[in-house]
XYZ file of C-alpha atoms in Angstrom:
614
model
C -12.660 -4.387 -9.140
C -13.168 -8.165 -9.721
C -15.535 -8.508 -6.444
C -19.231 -8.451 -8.543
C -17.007 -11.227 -11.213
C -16.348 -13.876 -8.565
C -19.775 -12.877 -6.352
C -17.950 -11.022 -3.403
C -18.894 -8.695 -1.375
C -15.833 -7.120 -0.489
C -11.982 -7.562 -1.188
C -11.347 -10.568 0.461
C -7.101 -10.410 1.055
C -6.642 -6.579 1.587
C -3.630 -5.486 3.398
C -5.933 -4.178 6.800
C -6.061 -5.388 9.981
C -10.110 -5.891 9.068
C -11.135 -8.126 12.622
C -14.175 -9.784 9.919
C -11.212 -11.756 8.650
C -9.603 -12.913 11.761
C -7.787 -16.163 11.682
C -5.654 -17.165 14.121
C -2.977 -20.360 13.369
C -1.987 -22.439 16.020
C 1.425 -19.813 16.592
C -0.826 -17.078 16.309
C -2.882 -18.155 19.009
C 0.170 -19.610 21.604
C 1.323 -16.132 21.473
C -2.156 -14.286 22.001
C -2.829 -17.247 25.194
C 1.061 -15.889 26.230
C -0.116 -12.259 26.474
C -3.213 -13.115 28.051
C -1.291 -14.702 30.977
C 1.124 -12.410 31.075
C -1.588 -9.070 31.871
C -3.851 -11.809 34.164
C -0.163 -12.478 36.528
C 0.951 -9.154 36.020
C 4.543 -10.238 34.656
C 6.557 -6.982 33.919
C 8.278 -7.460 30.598
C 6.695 -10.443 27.615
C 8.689 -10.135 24.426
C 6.598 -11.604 20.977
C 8.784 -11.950 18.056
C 8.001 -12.429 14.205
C 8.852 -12.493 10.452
C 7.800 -9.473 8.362
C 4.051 -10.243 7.443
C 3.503 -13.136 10.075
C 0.449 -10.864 11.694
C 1.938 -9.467 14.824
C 0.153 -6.371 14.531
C -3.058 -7.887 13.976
C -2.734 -9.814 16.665
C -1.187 -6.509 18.866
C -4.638 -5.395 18.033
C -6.813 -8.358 18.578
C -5.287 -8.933 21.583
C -6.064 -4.883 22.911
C -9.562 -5.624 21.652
C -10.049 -8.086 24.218
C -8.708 -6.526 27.220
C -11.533 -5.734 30.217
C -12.540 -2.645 31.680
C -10.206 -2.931 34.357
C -7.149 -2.429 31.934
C -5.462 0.520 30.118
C -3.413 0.392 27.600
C -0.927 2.446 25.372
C -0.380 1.171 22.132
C 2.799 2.655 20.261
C 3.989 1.594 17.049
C 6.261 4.260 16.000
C 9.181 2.800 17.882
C 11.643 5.352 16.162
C 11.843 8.219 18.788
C 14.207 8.645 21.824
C 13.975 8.048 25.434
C 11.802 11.252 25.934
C 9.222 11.044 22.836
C 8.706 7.736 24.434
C 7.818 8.999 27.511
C 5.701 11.733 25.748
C 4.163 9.496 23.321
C 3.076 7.316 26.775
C 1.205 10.263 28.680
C -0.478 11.270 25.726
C -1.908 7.893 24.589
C -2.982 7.594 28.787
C -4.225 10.879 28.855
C -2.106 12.059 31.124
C -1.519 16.050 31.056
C 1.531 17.358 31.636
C 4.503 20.102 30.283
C 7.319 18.202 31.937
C 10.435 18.399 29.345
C 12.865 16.230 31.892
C 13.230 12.550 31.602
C 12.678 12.847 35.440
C 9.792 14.703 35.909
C 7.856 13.096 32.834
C 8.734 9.829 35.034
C 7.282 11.428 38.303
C 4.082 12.282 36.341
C 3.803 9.187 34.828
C 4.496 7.233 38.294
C 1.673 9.440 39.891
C -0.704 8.621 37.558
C -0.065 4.617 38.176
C -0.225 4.795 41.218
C -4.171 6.216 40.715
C -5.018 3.243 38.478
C -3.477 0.872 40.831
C -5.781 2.272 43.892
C -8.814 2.191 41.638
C -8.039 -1.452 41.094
C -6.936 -0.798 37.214
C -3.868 -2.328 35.421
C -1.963 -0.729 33.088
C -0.034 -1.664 29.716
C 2.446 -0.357 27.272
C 2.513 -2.454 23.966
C 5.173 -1.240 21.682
C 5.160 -2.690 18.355
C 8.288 -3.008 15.447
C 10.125 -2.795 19.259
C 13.414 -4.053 16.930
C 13.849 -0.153 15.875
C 14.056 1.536 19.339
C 17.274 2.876 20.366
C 19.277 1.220 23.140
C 18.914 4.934 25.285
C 15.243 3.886 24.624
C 15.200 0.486 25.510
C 17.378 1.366 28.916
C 14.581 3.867 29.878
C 12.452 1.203 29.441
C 13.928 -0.469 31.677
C 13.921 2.258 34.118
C 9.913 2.420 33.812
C 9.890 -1.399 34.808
C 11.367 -0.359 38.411
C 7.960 1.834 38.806
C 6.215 -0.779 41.384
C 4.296 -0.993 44.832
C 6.351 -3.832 47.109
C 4.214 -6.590 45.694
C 3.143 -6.013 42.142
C 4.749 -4.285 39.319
C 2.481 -0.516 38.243
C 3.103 -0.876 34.268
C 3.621 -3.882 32.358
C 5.257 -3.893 29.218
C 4.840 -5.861 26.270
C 7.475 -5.566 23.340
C 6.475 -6.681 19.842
C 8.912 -6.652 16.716
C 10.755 -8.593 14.392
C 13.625 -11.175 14.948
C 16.209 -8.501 15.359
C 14.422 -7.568 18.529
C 16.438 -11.052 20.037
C 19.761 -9.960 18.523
C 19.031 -6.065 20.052
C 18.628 -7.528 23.383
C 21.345 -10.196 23.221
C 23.519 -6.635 23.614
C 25.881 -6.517 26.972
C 24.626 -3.414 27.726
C 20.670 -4.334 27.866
C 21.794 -7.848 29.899
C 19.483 -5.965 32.706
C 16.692 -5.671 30.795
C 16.600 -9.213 28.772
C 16.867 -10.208 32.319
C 13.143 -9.157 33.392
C 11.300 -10.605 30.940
C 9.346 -12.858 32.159
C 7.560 -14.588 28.998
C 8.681 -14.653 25.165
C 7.324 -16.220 22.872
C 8.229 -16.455 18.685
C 5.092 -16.384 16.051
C 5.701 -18.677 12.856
C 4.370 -18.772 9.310
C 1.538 -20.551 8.633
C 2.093 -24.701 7.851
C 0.455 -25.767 4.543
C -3.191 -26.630 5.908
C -3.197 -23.619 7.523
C -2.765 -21.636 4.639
C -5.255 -23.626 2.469
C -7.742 -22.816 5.771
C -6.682 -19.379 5.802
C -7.607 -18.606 2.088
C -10.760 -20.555 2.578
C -11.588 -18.444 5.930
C -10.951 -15.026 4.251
C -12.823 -15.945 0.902
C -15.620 -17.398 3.000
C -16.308 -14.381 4.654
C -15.853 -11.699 1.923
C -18.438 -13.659 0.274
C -20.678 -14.589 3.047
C -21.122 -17.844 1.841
C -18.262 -20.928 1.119
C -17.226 -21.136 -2.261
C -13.418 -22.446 -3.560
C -12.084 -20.003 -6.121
C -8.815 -21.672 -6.313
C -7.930 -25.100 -7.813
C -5.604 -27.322 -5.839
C -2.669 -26.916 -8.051
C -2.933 -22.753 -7.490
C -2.958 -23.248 -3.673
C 0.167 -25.396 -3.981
C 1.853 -22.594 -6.036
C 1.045 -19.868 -3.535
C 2.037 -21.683 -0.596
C 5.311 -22.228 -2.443
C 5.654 -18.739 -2.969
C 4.272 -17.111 0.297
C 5.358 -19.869 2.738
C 2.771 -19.428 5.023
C 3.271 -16.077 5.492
C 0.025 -13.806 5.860
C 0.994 -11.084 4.362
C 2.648 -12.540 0.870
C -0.582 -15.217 1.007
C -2.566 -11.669 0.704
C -0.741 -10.083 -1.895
C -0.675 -13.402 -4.363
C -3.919 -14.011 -3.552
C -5.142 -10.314 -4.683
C -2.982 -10.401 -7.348
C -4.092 -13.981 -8.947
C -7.985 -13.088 -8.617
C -7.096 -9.795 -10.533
C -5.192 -12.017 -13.551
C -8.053 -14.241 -13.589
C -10.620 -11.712 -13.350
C -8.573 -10.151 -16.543
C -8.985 -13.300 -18.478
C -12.531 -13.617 -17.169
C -11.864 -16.872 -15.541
C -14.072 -17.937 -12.910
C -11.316 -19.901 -11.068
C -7.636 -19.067 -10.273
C -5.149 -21.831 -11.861
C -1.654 -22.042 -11.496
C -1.200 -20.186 -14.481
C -2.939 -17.504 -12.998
C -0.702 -17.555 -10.056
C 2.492 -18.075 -12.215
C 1.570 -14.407 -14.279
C 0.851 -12.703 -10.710
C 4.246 -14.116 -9.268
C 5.869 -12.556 -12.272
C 4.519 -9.115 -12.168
C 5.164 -9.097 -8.319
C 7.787 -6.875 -7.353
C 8.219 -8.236 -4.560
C 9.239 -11.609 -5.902
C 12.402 -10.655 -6.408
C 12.967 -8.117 -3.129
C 11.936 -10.996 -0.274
C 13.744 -12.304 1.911
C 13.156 -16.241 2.587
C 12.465 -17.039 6.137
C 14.926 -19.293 7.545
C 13.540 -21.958 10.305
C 13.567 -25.920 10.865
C 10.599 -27.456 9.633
C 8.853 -29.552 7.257
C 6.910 -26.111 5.632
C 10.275 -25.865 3.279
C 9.803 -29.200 1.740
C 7.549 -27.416 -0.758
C 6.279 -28.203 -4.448
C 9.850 -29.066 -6.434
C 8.619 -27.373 -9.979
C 6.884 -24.125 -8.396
C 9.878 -23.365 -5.876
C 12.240 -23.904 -8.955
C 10.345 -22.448 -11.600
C 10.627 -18.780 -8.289
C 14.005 -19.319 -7.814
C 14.859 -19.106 -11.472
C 12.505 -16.220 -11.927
C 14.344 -14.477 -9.212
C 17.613 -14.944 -10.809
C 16.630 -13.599 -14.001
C 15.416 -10.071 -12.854
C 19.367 -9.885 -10.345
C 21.370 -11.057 -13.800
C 19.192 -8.358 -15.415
C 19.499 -5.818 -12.841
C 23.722 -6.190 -12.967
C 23.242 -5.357 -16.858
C 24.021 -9.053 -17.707
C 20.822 -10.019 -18.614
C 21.954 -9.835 -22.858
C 24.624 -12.258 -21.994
C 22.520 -14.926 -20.044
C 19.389 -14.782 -22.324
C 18.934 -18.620 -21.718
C 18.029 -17.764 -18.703
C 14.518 -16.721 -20.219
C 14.343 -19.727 -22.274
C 14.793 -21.847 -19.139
C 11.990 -20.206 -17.758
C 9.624 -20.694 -20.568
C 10.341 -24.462 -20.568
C 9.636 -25.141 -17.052
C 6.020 -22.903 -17.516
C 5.921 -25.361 -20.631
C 1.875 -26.033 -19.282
C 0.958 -22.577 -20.508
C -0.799 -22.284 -23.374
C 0.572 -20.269 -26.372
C -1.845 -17.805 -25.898
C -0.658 -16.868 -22.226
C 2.964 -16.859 -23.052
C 3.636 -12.910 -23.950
C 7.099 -12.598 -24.833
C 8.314 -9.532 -22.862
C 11.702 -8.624 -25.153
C 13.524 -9.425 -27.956
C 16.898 -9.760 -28.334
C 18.941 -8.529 -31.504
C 22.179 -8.026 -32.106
C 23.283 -8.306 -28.372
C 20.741 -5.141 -27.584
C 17.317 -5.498 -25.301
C 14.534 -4.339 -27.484
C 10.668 -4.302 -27.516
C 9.372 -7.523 -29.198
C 6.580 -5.933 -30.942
C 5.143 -2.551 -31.453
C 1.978 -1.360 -32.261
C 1.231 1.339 -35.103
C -1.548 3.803 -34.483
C -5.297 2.860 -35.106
C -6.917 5.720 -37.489
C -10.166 5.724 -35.776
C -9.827 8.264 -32.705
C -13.510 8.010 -31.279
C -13.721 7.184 -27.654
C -16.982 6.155 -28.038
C -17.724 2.449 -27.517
C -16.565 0.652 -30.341
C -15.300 -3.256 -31.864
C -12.251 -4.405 -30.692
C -9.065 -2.785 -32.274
C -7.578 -4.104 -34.910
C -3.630 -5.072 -34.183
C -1.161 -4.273 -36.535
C 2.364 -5.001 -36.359
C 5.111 -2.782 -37.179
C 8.514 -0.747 -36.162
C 8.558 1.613 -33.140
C 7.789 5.253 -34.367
C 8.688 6.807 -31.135
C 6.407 10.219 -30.571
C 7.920 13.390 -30.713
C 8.426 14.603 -27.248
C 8.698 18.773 -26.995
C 8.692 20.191 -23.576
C 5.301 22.438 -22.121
C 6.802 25.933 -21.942
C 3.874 27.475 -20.536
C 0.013 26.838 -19.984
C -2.677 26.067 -22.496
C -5.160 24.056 -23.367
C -3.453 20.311 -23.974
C -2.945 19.701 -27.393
C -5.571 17.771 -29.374
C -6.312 14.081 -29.622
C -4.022 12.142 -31.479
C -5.231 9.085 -33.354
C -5.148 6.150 -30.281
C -3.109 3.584 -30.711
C -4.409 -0.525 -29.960
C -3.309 -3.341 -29.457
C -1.640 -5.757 -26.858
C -1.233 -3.772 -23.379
C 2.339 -5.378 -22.399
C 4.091 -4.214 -25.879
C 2.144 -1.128 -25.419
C 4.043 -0.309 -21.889
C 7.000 -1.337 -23.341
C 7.030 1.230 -25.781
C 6.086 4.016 -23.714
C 8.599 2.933 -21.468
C 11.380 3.235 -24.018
C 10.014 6.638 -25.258
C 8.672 8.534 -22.199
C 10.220 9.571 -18.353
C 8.415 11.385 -16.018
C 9.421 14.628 -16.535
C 7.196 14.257 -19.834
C 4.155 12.501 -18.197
C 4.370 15.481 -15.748
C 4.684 17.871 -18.359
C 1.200 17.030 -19.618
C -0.509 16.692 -16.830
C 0.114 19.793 -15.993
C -1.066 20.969 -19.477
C -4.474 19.521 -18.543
C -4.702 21.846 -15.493
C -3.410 24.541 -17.495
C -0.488 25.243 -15.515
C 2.830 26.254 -16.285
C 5.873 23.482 -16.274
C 8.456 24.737 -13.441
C 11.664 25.933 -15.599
C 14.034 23.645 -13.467
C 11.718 20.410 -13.997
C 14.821 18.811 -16.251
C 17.292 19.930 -13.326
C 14.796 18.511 -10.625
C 14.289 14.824 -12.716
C 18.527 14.738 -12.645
C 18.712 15.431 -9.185
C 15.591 14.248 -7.382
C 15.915 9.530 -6.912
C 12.796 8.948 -5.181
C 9.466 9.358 -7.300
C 7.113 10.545 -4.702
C 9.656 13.409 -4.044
C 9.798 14.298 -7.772
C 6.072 14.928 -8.698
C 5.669 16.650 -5.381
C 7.976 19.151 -5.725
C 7.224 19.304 -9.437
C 3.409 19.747 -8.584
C 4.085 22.715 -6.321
C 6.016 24.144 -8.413
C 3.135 24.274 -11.033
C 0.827 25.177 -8.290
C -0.874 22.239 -7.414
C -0.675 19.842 -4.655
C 0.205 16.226 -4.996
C -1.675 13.157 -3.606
C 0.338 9.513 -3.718
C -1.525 6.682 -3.762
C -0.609 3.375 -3.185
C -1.448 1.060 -6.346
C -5.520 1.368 -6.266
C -7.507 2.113 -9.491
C -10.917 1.792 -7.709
C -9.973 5.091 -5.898
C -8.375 6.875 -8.309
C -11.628 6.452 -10.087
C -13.871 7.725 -7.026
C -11.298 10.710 -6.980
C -12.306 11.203 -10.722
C -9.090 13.122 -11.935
C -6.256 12.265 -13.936
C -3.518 10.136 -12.525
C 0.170 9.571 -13.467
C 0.878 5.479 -12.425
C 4.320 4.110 -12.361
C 4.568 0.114 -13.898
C 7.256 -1.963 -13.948
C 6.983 -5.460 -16.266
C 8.538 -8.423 -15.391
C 12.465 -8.519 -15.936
C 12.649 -4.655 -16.362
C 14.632 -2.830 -13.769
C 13.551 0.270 -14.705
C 10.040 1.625 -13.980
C 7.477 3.289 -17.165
C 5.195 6.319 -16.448
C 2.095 6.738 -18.114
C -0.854 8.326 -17.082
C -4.378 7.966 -17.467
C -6.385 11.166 -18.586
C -9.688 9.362 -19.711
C -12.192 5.981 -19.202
C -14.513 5.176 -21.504
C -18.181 3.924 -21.003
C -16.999 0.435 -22.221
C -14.280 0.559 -19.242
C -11.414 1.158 -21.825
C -8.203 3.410 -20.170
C -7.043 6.564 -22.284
C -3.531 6.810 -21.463
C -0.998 9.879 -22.084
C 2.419 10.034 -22.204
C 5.077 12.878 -22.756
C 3.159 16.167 -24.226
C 0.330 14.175 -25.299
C 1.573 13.261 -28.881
C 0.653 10.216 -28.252
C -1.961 7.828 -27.109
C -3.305 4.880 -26.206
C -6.579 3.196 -25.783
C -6.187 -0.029 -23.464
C -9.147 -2.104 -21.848
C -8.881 -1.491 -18.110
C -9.225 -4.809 -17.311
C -5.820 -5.936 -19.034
C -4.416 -2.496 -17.552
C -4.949 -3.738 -14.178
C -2.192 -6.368 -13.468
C 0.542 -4.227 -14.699
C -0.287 -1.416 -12.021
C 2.093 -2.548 -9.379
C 3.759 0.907 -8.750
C 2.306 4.211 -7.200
C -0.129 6.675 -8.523
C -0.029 10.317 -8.560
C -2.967 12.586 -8.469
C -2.245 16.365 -9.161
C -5.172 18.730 -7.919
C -6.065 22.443 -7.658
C -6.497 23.722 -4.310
C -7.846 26.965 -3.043
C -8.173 25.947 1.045
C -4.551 26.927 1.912
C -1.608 25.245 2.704
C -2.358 22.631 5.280
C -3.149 19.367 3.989
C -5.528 18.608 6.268
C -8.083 20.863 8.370
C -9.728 20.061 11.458
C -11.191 20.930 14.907
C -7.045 21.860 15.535
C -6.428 23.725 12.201
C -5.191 27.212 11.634
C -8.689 29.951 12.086
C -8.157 30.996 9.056
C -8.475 27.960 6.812
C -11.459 27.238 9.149
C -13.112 30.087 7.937
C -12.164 29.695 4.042
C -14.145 26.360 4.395
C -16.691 27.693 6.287
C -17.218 29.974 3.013
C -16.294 27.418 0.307
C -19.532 25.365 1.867
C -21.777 28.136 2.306
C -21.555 28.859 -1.544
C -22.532 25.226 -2.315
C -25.238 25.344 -0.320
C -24.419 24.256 2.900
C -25.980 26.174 6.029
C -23.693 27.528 8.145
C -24.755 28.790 11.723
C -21.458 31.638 11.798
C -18.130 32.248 10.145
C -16.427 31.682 13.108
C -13.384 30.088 13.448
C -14.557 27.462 15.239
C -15.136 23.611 13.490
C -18.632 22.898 14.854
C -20.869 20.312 13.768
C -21.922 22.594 10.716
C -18.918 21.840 9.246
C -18.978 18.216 10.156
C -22.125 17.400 8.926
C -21.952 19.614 6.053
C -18.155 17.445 4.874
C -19.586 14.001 5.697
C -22.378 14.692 3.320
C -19.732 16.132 1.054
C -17.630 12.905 1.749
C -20.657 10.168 1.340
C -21.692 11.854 -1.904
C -18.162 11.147 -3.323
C -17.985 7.673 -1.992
C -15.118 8.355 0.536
C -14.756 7.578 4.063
C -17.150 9.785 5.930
C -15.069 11.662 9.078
C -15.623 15.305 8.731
C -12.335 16.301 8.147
C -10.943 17.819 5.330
C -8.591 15.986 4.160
C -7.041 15.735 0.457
C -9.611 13.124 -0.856
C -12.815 15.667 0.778
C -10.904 18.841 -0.657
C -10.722 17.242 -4.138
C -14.627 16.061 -4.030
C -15.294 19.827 -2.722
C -13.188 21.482 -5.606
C -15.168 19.139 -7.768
C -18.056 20.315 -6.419
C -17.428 24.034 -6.783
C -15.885 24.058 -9.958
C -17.062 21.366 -12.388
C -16.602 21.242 -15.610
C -13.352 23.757 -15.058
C -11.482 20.259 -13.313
C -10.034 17.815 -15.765
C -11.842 14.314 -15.120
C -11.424 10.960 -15.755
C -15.625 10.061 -16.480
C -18.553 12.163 -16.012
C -19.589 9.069 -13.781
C -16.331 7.827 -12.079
C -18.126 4.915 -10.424
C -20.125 3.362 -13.024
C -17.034 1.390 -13.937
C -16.331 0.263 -9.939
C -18.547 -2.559 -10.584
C -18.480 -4.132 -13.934
């Protein structure tokens, strides 16, 4: 979104393990020089711990990257399976074919087949990663493979990667045995302070092919303070700080700009800090305060004594004294011992979506909009006049007004699909979002897709989205959902039935969208959510059909998925700006029902991506 602004060419702290952006600390690389000795003396067990976010998977993968011809390896990261999915999960990343069911046959296969390598002068590894989940019947068989060996070298080494708890699982009496054999361990840190000024640098460097500094000393010091040294949280503040600035069309990141991201940061206030013995925690006095006090804000808040402790608040505004007026938004006000929005915009009587002057604010009392329930499909009631004003006090409201039984409600109006009868039952019983709106969706007929918190696709996908939000200090989340973007880049956002709505500039949308989204879509391919060379023959055949009537040739109707199909999808897939692997997967199905039906889809812009880039 803010790449063109600040003269990238990509996103330069995205949470992939993108090799372009490599950068290895002096931990980082210890560890990757530990593995390497480890496969070249053919040690049996190495154990490499780390924090959450340090970069052990990245460096799982950098490290397979590099391994020679003369070395296999298995790479397993879902370490939350039992002794014989292990073994399962091993032959099929080797390749090795076989219908054994018994831990000791699977063993006899597997023993067979490494004794092959081993004659053909081939080594062979099993990397398990987030190794602190595996059960200790798993970690015992483990063991058990380790005894697999010729009288002078060992036929599979393994190589266990997870987080601290990994020492505390093996400090066990009953795995004494197997902390025993290994032979090498080794602990990755955070990043020290220079490192993480380098590592921004790096990453910013090559996402914009050229060096450029895009954030002022004091903003480094503030996200060191907050990330310290961790990869992972030195990604997310990072993102998060460009998009602030990029909202205020700054050209350079200041510690203001870091401040606002740390505050709409959920996970400010869900971390964990590291604990170790070094000089990294003597960080900046004011910024580590200025978190701390932040994070005890939202927990007084979240044990409903947040009324009682409003000084709290003030506290907070004195030590961000620096601010300028204009980028202090009060988020509540307090009156008569209640929480309340501070301000509340009425509705603007122009209702053109057309490009237009900036809105006029005025101030007033909360008219909450009349929320009635959809009782069957129809087309969604008309436009109501849009309301302006400042985006924060805007969320507030709907978030006092609005749950997301309503914001389903009306999305499902704009498919023209019924509202299951049990929806209120469903939003009583049913905690977890994701769980809601799917169920909800197929009960309307319609499949679900959950995004994480990503505009720029949403947009390629070009059909309405519900987005969750959460503003700083509010334990509860708001739903709101966008049906419409303008040409001047302004977000039409619904709420319950559609009774009300709001016309925001997508730019000062953008840092509040720290939640999920939820894309509701039509689907006429069948049940499977995705379909392959290994799906059913049937829905083979249905999309043989679908691309034949768009114009796509088709040697046979076959159930087979030949390159017809593949070509025919990655053309589908490249047109709509999607990854291009010939399978049909919810993002291709949505760009082909696009395709076949047009103008009969809701959508967001007639051209989604015109506002990628401005």
């Amino acid at each position: 979104m803010y790449n063109t602004f600040f003269n990238l060419r990509e996103k330069p702290f995205q949470l992939v393990p993108n090799p372009d952006f490599l950068f290895l600390g002096k931990s980082h690389e210890d560890a990757l020089a530990h593995l390497t000795y480890a496969v070249s003396q053919g040690d049996g067990f190495v154990k490499i711990t780390g924090e959450v976010g340090t970069g052990k998977t990245t460096l799982c993968r950098v490290f397979l990257e590099k391994l020679g011809s003369n070395t296999e390896a298995a790479f397993i990261f879902n370490s939350k399976v039992n002794a014989i999915q292990l073994l399962k999960m091993v032959h099929r990343e080797l390749g090795i074919k076989s219908c054994a069911e018994d831990p000791c046959d699977l063993t006899h296969d597997l023993n067979t087949y490494l004794l092959e390598k081993k004659a053909a002068g081939i080594s062979v590894i099993l990397l398990i990663d987030e190794a602190q989940n595996l059960a200790k019947e798993t970690l015992e068989q483990l063991r058990m493979l380790s005894n697999l060996e010729t009288t002078r070298s060992k036929l599979l080494q393994i190589i266990l990667v997870g987080q601290p708890e990994l020492r505390d699982l093996l400090d066990h009496h009953e795995l004494r045995q197997l902390k025993q054999r290994i032979n090498i361990s080794c602990h990755i840190r955070p990043l020290g302070r220079q490192e993480t000024l380098d590592y921004i640098s790096h990453r910013i460097s090559v996402a914009s092919n050229r060096p450029q500094s895009l954030f002022t000393p004091s903003a480094l010091k503030g996200i060191y303070a907050f990330s310290i040294g961790i990869p992972r949280l030195i990604n997310i503040i990072c993102d998060r700080a460009l998009l602030v600035a990029y909202s205020r069309q700054r050209k350079k990141v200041s510690a203001r700009h870091v401040a606002a991201a740390v505050r709409e940061l959920e996970s400010v206030n869900s971390r964990q800090r590291v604990s170790w013995k070094s000089s990294s925690r003597k960080v900046a006095a004011a910024a580590f305060a200025a978190l701390i006090l932040i994070t005890a804000a939202y927990t007084l808040y979240a044990n409903g004594i947040f009324n009682r402790h409003k000084t709290v608040v003030n506290t907070i505004s004195e030590t961000n004294s620096s601010q300028t007026p204009s980028e202090i938004t009060p988020s509540l006000a307090i009156q008569n011992n209640k929480v309340a929005p501070a301000r509340i915009v009425k509705p603007v009587s122009e209702p053109s979506l057309s490009p237009e002057p900036d809105l006029a604010m005025v101030v007033g009392p909360l008219q909450a909009p009349a929320v009635h329930p959809v009782e069957a499909a129809g087309t969604p009631p008309q436009l109501p006049p849009l309301e302006g004003g400042d985006v924060r006090e805007t969320l507030l409201g709907i978030q006092s007004a609005i749950n997301r039984k309503e914001a389903f409600g009306y999305l499902a109006a704009l498919w023209k699909k019924p509202v299951p009868e049990k929806l209120a039952v469903l939003d009583g019983q049913i905690a977890p979002n994701d769980y809601f709106f799917k169920i909800a969706a197929a009960g309307s007929g319609l499949k679900l897709l959950t995004l994480d918190t990503d505009l720029r696709k949403a947009l390629k996908l070009n059909l309405p989205v519900i987005f969750e939000y959460r503003i700083s200090f509010q334990y509860e989340k708001g739903f709101a959902g966008i049906e419409a973007v303008t040409p001047d880049n302004h977000c039409i956002l619904f709420t319950g039935t559609g009774q009300q709505k709001y016309r925001v500039p997508m730019a000062e949308l953008l840092p509040f969208l720290n939640g999920k989204m939820y894309i509701a879509w039509e689907d006429g391919l069948g049940a499977n959510r995705i379909i392959s060379d290994n799906g059913p023959k049937d829905a083979v055949i249905t999309l043989k059909l679908l691309l034949s009537e768009l114009g796509f040739p088709m040697q046979n109707f076959s159930p087979a998925y030949d390159t017809y199909v593949q070509d025919a999808l990655r053309q589908v897939q490249n047109e709509a700006g999607i990854a291009q692997d010939g399978i049909a997967g919810p993002e291709t199905r949505i760009a082909l029902l696009r395709k076949s039906r047009g103008d009969g889809v809701p959508q967001l812009s007639a051209s989604p991506l015109n506002h990628l880039n401005r």
